[in-house]
Coordinates of C-alpha atoms and ligand atoms in Angstrom, one line a residue:
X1 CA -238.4 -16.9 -155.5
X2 CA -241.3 -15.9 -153.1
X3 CA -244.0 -13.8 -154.2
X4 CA -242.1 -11.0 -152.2
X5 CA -238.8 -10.8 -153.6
X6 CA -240.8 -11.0 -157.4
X7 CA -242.6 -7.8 -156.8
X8 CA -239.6 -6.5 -155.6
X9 CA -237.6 -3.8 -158.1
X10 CA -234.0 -5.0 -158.3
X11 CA -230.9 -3.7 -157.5
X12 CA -230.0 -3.7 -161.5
X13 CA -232.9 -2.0 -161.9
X14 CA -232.3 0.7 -159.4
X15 CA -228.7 0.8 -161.2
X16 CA -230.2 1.1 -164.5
X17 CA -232.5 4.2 -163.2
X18 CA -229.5 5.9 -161.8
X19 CA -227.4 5.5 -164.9
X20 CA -230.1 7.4 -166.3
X21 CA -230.4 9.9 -163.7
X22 CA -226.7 10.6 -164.4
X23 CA -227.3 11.1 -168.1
X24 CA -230.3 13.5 -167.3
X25 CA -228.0 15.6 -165.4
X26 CA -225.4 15.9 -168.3
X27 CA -228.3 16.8 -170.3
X28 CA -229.2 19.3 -168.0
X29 CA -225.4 20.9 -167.3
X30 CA -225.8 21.2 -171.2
X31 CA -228.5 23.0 -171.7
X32 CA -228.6 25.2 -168.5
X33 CA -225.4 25.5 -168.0
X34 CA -224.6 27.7 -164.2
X35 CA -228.5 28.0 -163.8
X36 CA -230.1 25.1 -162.0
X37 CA -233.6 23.9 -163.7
X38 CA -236.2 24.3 -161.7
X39 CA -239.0 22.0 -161.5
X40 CA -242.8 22.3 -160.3
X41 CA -244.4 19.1 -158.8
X42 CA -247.9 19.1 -157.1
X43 CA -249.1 16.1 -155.7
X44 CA -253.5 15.8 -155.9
X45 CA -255.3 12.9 -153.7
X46 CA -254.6 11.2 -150.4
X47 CA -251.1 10.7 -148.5
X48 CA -250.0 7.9 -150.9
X49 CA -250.0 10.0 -153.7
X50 CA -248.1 13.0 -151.6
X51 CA -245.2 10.3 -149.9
X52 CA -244.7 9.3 -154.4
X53 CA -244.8 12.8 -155.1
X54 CA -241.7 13.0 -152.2
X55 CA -239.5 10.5 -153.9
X56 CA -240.5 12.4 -157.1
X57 CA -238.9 15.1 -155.9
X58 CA -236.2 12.6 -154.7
X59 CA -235.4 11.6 -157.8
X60 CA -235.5 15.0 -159.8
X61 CA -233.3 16.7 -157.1
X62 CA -230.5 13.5 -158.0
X63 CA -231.0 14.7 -161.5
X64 CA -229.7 18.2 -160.9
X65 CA -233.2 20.2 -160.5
X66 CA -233.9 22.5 -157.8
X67 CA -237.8 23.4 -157.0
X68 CA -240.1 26.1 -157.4
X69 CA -244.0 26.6 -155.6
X70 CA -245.2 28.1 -158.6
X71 CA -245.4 27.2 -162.9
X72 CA -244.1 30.1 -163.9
X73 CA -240.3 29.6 -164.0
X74 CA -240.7 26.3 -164.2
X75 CA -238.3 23.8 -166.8
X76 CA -240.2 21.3 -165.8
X77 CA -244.0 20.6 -164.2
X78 CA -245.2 17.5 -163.0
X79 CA -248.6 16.5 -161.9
X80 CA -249.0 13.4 -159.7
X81 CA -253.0 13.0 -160.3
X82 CA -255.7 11.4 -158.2
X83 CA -258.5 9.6 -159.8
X84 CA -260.8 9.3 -157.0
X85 CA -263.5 11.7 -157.7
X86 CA -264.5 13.3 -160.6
X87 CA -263.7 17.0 -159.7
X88 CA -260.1 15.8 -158.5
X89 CA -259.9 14.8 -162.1
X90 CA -261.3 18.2 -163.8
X91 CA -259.4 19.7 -161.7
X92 CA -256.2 18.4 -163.1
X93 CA -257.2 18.8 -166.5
X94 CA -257.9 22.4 -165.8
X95 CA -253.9 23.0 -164.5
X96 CA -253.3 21.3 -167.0
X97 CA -255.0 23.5 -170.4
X98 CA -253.8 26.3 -168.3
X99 CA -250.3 25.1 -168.8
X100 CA -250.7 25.7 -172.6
X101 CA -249.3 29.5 -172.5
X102 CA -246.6 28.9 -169.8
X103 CA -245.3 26.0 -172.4
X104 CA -245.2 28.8 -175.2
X105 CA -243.6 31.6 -173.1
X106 CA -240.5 29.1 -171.8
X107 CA -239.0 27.3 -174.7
X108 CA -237.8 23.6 -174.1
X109 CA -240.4 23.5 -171.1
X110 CA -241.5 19.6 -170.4
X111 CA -244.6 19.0 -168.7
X112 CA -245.1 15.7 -167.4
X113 CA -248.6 13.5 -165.7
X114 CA -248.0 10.9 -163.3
X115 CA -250.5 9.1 -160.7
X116 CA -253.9 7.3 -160.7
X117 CA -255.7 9.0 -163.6
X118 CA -252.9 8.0 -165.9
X119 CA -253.9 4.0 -165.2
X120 CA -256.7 4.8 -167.1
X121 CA -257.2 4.2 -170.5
X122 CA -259.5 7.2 -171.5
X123 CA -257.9 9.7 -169.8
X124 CA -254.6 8.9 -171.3
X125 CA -256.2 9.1 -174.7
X126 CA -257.7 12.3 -174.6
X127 CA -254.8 13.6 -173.5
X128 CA -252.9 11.5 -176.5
X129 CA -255.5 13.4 -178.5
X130 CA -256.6 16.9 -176.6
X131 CA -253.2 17.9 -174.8
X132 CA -250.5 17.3 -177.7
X133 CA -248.0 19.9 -175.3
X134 CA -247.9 17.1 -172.5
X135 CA -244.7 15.6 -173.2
X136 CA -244.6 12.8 -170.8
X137 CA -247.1 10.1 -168.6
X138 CA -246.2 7.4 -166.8
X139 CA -248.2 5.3 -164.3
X140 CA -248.2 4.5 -161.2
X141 CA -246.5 1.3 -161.4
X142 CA -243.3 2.7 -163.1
X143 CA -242.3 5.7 -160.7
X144 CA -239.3 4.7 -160.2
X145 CA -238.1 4.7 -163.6
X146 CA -238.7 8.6 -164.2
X147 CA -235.2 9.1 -164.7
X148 CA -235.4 6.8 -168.1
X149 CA -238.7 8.2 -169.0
X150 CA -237.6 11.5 -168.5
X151 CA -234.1 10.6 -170.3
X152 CA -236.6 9.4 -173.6
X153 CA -238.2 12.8 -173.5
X154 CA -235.1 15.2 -173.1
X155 CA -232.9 13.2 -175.5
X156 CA -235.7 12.5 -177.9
X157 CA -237.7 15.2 -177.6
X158 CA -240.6 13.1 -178.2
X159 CA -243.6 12.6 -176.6
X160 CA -243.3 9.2 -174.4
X161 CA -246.0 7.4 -172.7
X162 CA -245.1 4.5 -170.0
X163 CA -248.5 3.2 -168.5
X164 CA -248.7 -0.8 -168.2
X165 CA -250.8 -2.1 -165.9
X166 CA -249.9 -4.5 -163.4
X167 CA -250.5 -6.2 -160.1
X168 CA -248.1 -3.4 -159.1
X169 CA -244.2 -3.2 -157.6
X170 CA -242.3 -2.1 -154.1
X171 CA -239.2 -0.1 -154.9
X172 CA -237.2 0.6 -152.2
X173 CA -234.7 2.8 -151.2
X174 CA -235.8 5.9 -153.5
X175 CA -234.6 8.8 -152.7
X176 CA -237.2 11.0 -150.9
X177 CA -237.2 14.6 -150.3
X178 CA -239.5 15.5 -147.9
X179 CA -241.7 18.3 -147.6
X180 CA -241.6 19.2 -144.1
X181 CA -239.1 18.2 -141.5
X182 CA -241.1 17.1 -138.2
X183 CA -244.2 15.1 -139.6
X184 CA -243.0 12.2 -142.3
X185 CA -245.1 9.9 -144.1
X186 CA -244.4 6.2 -144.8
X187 CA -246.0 3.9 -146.8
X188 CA -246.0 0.1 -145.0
X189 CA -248.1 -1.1 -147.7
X190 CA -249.1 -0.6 -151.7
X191 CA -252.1 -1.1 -154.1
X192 CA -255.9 -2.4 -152.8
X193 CA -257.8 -5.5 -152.9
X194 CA -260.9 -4.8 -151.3
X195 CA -262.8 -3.9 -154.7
X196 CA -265.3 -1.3 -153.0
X197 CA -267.6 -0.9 -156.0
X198 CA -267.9 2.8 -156.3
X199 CA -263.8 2.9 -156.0
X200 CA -261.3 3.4 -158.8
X201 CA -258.0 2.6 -156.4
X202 CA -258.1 -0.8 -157.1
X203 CA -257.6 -0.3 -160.8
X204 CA -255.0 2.2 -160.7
X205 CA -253.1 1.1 -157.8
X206 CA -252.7 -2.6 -158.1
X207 CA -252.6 -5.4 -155.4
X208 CA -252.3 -5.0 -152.0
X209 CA -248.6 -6.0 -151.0
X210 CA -246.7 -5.0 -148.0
X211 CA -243.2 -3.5 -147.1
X212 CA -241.2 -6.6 -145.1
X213 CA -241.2 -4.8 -141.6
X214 CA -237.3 -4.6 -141.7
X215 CA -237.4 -1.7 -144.4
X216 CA -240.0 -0.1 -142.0
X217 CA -238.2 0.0 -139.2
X218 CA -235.1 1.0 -140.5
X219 CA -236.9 4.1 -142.3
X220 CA -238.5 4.9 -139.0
X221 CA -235.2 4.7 -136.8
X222 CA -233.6 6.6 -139.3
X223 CA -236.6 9.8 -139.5
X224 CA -236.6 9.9 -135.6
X225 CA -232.4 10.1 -135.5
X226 CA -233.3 13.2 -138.1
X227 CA -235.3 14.7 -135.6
X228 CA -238.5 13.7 -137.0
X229 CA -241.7 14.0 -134.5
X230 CA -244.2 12.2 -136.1
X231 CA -244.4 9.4 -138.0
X232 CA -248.0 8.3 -140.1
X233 CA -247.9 4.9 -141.9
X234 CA -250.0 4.9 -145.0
X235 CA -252.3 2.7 -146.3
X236 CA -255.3 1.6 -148.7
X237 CA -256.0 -0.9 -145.7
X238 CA -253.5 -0.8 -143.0
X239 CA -255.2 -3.3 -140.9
X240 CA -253.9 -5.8 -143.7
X241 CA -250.6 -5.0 -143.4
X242 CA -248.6 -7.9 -143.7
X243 CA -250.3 -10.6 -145.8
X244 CA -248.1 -12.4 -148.3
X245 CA -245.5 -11.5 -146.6
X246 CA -242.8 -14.2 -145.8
X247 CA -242.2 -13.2 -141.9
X248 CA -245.4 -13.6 -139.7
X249 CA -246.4 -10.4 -138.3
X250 CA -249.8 -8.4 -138.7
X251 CA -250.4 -4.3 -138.4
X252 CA -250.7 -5.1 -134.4
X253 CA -247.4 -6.3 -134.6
X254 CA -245.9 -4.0 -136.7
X255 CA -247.1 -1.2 -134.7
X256 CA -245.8 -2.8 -131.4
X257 CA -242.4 -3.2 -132.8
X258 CA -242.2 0.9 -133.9
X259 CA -243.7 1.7 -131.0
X260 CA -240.6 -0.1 -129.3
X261 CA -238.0 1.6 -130.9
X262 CA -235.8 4.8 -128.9
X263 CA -237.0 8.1 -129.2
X264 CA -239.8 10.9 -128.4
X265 CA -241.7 10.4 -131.4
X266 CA -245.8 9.5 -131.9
X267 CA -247.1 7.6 -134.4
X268 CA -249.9 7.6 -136.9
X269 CA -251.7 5.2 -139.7
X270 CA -254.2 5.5 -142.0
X271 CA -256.2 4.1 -143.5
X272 CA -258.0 1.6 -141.3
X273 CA -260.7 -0.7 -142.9
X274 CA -263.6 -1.3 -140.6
X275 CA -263.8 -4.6 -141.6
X276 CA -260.4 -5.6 -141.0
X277 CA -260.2 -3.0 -137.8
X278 CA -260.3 -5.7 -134.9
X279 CA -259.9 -5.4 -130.7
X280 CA -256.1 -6.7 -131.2
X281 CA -255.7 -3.4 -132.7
X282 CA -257.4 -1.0 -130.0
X283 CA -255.7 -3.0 -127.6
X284 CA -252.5 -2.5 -129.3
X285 CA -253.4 1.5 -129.7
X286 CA -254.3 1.1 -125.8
X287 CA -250.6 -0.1 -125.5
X288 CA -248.4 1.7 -127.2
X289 CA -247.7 4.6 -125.5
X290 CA -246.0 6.2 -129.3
X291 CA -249.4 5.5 -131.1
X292 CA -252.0 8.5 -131.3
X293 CA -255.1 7.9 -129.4
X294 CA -257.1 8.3 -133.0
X295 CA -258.7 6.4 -135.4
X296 CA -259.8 7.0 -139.0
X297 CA -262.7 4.5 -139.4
X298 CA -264.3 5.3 -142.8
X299 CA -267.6 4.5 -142.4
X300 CA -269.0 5.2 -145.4
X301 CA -273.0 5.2 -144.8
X302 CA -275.3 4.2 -142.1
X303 CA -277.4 1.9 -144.3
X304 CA -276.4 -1.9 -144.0
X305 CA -278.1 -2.2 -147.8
X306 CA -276.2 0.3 -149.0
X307 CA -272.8 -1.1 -147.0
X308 CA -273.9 -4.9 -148.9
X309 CA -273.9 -2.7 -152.1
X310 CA -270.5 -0.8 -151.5
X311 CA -268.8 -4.4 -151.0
X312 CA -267.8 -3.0 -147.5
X313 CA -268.2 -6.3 -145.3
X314 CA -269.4 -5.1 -142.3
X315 CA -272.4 -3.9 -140.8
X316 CA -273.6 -0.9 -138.3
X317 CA -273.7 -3.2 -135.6
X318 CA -270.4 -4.6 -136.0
X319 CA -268.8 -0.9 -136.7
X320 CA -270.6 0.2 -133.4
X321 CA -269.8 -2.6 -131.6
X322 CA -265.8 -1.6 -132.3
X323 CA -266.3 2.0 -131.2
X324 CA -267.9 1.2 -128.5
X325 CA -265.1 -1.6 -127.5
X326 CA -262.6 1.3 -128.2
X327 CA -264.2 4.0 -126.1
X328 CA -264.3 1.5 -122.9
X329 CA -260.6 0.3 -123.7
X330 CA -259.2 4.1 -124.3
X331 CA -261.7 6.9 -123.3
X332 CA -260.2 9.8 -124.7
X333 CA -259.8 8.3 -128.4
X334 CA -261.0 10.5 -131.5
X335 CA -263.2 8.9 -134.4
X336 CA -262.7 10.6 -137.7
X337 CA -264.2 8.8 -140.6
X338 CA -265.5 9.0 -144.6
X339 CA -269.0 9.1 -145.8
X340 CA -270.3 8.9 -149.5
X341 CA -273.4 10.6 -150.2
X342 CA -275.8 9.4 -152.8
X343 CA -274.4 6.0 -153.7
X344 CA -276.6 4.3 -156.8
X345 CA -279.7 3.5 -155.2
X346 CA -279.6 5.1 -151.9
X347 CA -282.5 6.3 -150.7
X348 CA -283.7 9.1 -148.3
X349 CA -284.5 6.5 -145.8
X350 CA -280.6 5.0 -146.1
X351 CA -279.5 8.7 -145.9
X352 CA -281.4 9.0 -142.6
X353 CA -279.7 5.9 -141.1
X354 CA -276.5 7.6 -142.2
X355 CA -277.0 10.7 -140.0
X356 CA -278.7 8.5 -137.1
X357 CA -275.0 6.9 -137.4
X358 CA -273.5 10.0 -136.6
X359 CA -275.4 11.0 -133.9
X360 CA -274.7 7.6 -131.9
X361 CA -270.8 7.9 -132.7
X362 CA -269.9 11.4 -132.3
X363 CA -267.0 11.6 -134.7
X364 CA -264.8 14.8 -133.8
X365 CA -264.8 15.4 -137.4
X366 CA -266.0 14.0 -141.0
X367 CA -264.5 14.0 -144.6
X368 CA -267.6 14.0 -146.9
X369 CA -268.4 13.3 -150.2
X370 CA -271.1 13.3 -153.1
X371 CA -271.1 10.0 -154.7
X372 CA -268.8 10.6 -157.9
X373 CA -269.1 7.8 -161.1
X374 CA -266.0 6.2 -162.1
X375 CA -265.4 4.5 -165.4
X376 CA -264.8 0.4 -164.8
X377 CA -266.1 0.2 -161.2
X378 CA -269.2 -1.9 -160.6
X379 CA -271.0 0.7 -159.1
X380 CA -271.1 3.0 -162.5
X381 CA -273.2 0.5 -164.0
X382 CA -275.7 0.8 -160.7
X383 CA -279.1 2.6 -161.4
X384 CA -279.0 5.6 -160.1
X385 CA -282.1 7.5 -160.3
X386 CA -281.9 10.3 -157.2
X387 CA -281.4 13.3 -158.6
X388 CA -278.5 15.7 -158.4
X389 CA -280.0 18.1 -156.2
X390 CA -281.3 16.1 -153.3
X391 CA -277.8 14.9 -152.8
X392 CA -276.5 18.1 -152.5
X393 CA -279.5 19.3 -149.9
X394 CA -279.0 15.9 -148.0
X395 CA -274.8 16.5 -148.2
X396 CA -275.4 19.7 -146.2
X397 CA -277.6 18.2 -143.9
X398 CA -275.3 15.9 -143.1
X399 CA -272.5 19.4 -142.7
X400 CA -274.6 21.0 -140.6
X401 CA -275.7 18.0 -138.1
X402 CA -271.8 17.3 -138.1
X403 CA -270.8 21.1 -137.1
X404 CA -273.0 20.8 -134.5
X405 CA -271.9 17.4 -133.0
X406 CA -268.1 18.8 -133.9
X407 CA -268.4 22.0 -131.8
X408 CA -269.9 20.0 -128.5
X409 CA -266.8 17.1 -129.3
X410 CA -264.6 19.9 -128.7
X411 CA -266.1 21.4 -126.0
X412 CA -265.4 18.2 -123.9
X413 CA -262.0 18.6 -124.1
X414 CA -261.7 22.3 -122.0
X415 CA -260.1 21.8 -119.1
X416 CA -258.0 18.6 -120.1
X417 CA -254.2 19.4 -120.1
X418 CA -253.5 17.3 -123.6
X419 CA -249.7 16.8 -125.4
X420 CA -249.4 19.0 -128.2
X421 CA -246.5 19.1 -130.9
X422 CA -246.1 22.5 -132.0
X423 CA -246.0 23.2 -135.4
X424 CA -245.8 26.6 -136.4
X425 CA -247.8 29.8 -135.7
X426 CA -251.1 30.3 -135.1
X427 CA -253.8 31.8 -136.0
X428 CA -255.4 32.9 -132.9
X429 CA -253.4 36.5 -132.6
X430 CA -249.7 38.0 -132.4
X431 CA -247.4 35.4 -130.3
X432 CA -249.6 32.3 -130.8
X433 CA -248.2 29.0 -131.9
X434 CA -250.4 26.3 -133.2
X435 CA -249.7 22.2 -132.6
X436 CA -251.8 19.0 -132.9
X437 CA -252.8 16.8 -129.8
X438 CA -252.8 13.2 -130.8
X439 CA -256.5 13.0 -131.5
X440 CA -255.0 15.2 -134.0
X441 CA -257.3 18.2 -132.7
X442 CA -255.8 21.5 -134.0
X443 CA -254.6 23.8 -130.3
X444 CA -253.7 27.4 -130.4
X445 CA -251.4 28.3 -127.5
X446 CA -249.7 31.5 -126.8
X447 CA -245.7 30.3 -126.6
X448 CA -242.3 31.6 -128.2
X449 CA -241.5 30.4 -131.4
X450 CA -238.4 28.6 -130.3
X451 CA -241.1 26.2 -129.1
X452 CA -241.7 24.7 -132.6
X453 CA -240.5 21.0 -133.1
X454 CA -241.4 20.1 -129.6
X455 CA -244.0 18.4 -127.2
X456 CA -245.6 20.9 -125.5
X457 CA -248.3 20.0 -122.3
X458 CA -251.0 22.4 -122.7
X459 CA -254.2 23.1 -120.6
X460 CA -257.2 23.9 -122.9
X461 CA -259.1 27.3 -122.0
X462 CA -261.6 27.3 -124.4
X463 CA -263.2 25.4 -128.0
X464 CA -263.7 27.4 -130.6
X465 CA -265.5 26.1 -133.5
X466 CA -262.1 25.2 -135.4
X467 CA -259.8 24.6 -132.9
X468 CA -259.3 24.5 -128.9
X469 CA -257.2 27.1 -127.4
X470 CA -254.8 26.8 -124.6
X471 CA -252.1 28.2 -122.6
X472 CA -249.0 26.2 -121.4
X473 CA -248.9 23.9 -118.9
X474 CA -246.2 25.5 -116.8
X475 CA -246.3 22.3 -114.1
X476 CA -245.3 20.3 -116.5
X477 CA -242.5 21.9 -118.2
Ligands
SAH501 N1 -258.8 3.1 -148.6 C1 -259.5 4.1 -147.9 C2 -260.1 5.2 -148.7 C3 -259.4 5.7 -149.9 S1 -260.4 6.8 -150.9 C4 -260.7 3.3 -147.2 O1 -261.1 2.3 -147.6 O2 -261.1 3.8 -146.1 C5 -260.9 8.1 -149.7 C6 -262.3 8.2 -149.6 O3 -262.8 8.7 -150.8 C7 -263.1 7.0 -149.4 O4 -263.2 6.6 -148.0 C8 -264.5 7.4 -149.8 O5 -265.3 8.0 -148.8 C9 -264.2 8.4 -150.9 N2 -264.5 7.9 -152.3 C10 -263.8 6.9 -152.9 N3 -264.4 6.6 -154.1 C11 -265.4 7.6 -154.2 C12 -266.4 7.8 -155.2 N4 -266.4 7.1 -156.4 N5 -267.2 8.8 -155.0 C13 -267.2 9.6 -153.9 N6 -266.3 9.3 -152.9 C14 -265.4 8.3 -153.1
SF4_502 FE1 -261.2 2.1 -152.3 FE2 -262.3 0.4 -150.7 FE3 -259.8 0.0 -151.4 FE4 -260.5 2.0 -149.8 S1 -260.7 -0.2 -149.3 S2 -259.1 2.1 -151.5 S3 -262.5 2.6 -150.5 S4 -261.5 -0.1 -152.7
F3S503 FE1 -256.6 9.5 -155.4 FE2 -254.9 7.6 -156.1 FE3 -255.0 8.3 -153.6 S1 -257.0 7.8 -156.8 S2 -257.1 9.0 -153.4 S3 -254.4 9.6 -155.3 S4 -254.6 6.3 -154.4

């Protein structure tokens, strides 16, 4: 059997997990009778953990529940966790004390944690210990048996904890339930290898394995005959797509053949290692005339000591030397990128190289972060002697020299007519619809709502500091 098919979960299996989603429902007819139960699921973290917290959904809607925004008439709440950063992790263990009194108020309530924090040994004990109301956890590797798990807890009425570790699983053909019905994620690949040492995603997620490119396809074809606009394929490390895989194909290929396929749809990816980010890939962005002229290069820092530190494999030069091949290849393309700040060690001298980074590649926009300790990465046993405080002051630095590079970005765009899929209102004022362009630059456009769902060519009038505004390119509709 070839590594492959032995990380896939079987048909039996998938059997076996319907079975139980059958006996679920019974359960459910039982005790609800008429009413449907309603169950709350919030997703915390990046894309990954929203596309799981789809099929989630997926799953509990086989089983008979229907779905509610809010806790408070929810049967049943699940949390689908991220373990990132420490305040994405208070975070969820603040929802979750506050849980306490809804539990008390709605007998027979089950509240259940999923996602990255529960692949971690001390978090799952203190909620063993601290949280005796949380009925069920499982782990990321065993998502697709939630309707067992959640047959043990209804039928039992005990509490049930399911999180082995493991180099990690692909289970196909879950059934998803989207949250929105133009944009639609898809995972192409699972898990992490790259060991970063301030990151925890290696831990929780497992190894990096790939999706064959059949399923891929197939899920694509099928989103774009629903009427989907825009597809983005998720990733720890897209670029890797395709290793241990038995067909020979790469992400350059895989984005070729999606781009080939019928239909007015664009496409999307993220995440993009640097290291791994190569010209075959800008020329294939260059090529495809699907794929979004955008590219979400985490950077990280500026400081090739601190990159040797972080286990990133590259360096400045090299990381400039790709922009720069990108900009001369496809001149309009957006940079977006990720930088921690404070990493163990990392002195105001490698903070400054960090924001001379920034200046030289004008990203249109940055996700930022304070370096955040996680338990079992090598990093947390790095000395770490700058104190809290100058992060913080060099962290809004670092804000304010990218609002300023930001708002000129956008200016640079007024006057371009760009392709814009509109997505719902705006917020510009009365009769105002709002879209994305594909560098993914938010456009405000006066238009009638029946407008929504489509391509849309507008000419941009003006750059505000949050968005570009634009009117309708009449000439081309
Ligand atoms: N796989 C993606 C990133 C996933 S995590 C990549 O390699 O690009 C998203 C971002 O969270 C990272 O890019 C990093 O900037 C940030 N991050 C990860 N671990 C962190 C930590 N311990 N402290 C602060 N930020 C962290
Ligand atoms: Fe974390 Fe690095 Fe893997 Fe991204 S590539 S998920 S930052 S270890
Ligand atoms: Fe968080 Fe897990 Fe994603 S740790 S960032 S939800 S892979």
């Amino acid at each position: 059997m070839s590594k492959q098919q032995t990380m896939l979960v079987s048909e039996e299996e998938l059997l076996r997990q319907e079975e139980f989603s059958h006996r679920v429902k019974e359960i459910l007819e039982m005790r609800y009778g008429d009413h449907m139960p309603v169950a709350h699921v919030h997703s915390y973290g990046c894309q990954q953990n929203v596309s799981d917290g789809e099929k989630i959904k997926g799953m509990l809607a086989r089983m008979g529940y229907g779905f509610s925004e809010s806790t408070a008439d929810a049967d049943l709440v699940i949390y689908n966790t991220c373990a990132v950063r420490e305040n994405a992790e208070d975070r969820v263990f603040g929802n979750v004390g506050a849980l306490k009194h809804n539990k008390q108020r709605r007998r027979g309530m089950v509240i259940g944690l999923c996602g990255c924090m529960m692949q971690q040994e001390h978090i799952v004990h203190r909620l063993q210990k601290s949280f005796p109301y949380v009925d069920l956890i499982f782990g990321t590797h065993v998502l697709h048996r939630l309707p067992e798990l959640l047959y043990q807890t209804l039928s039992t009425r005990e509490r049930v904890f399911e999180t082995p570790d493991s180099d990690g699983v692909i289970a196909e053909h879950l059934p998803i339930q989207r949250d929105g019905s133009l944009k639609a994620w898809v995972p192409i690949m699972y898990g992490c290898n790259n060991f970063c040492t301030y990151c925890i995603v290696p831990y929780v997620r497992g190894r990096e394995r790939s999706r064959t490119s059949r399923e891929i396809l197939a899920e694509v074809e099928q989103l774009v005959l629903d009427g989907y606009k825009e597809i983005t394929l998720l990733g720890q490390n897209v670029n890797s797509y395709g290793k241990g895989l038995e067909e020979e194909i790469n992400f350059s290929g895989l984005l070729r053949k999606i781009n080939s396929l019928d239909g007015d749809f664009r496409i999307r990816f993220m995440t993009s290692h640097p290291k791994d980010a190569t010209p075959e890939l800008i020329d294939t962005i260059a090529e495809c005339e699907k794929v979004c002229h955008h590219l979400h290069l985490p950077v990280q820092s500026g400081s090739d000591r601190i990159l040797r530190e972080m286990n990133r494999h590259y360096d400045t030069e090299s990381y400039l030397e790709l922009i720069r091949y990108a900009r001369q290849r496809i001149p309009d393309i957006s940079f977006t990128s990720d930088i921690i700040v404070g990493f163990p060690g990392e002195t105001r001298e490698d903070f400054l190289q960090t924001m001379d980074l920034i200046r030289q590649v004008r990203y249109d926009s940055l996700f930022t972060f304070i370096y955040s300790k996680r338990v079992g990465t090598k990093a947390a046993s790095m000395d770490d002697p700058t104190p809290a405080e100058d992060k913080t002051k060099w962290l809004m630095e670092l804000l304010e020299e990218q609002k300023r590079i930001g708002e000129q970005q956008l200016q640079r765009y007024v006057g371009d007519t760009m392709r814009v899929l509109a997505d719902g209102p705006g917020k510009a004022g009365e009769g105002y619809l709002t879209g994305r362009t594909e560098q993914n630059l938010i456009v405000d456009f006066p238009a009638s709502e029946e407008l929504i769902g489509s391509f849309v060519e507008v000419t941009i009038t003006k750059a505000l500091n949050w968005a570009l505004l634009g009117e309708i390119n009449t000439s081309h509709r």
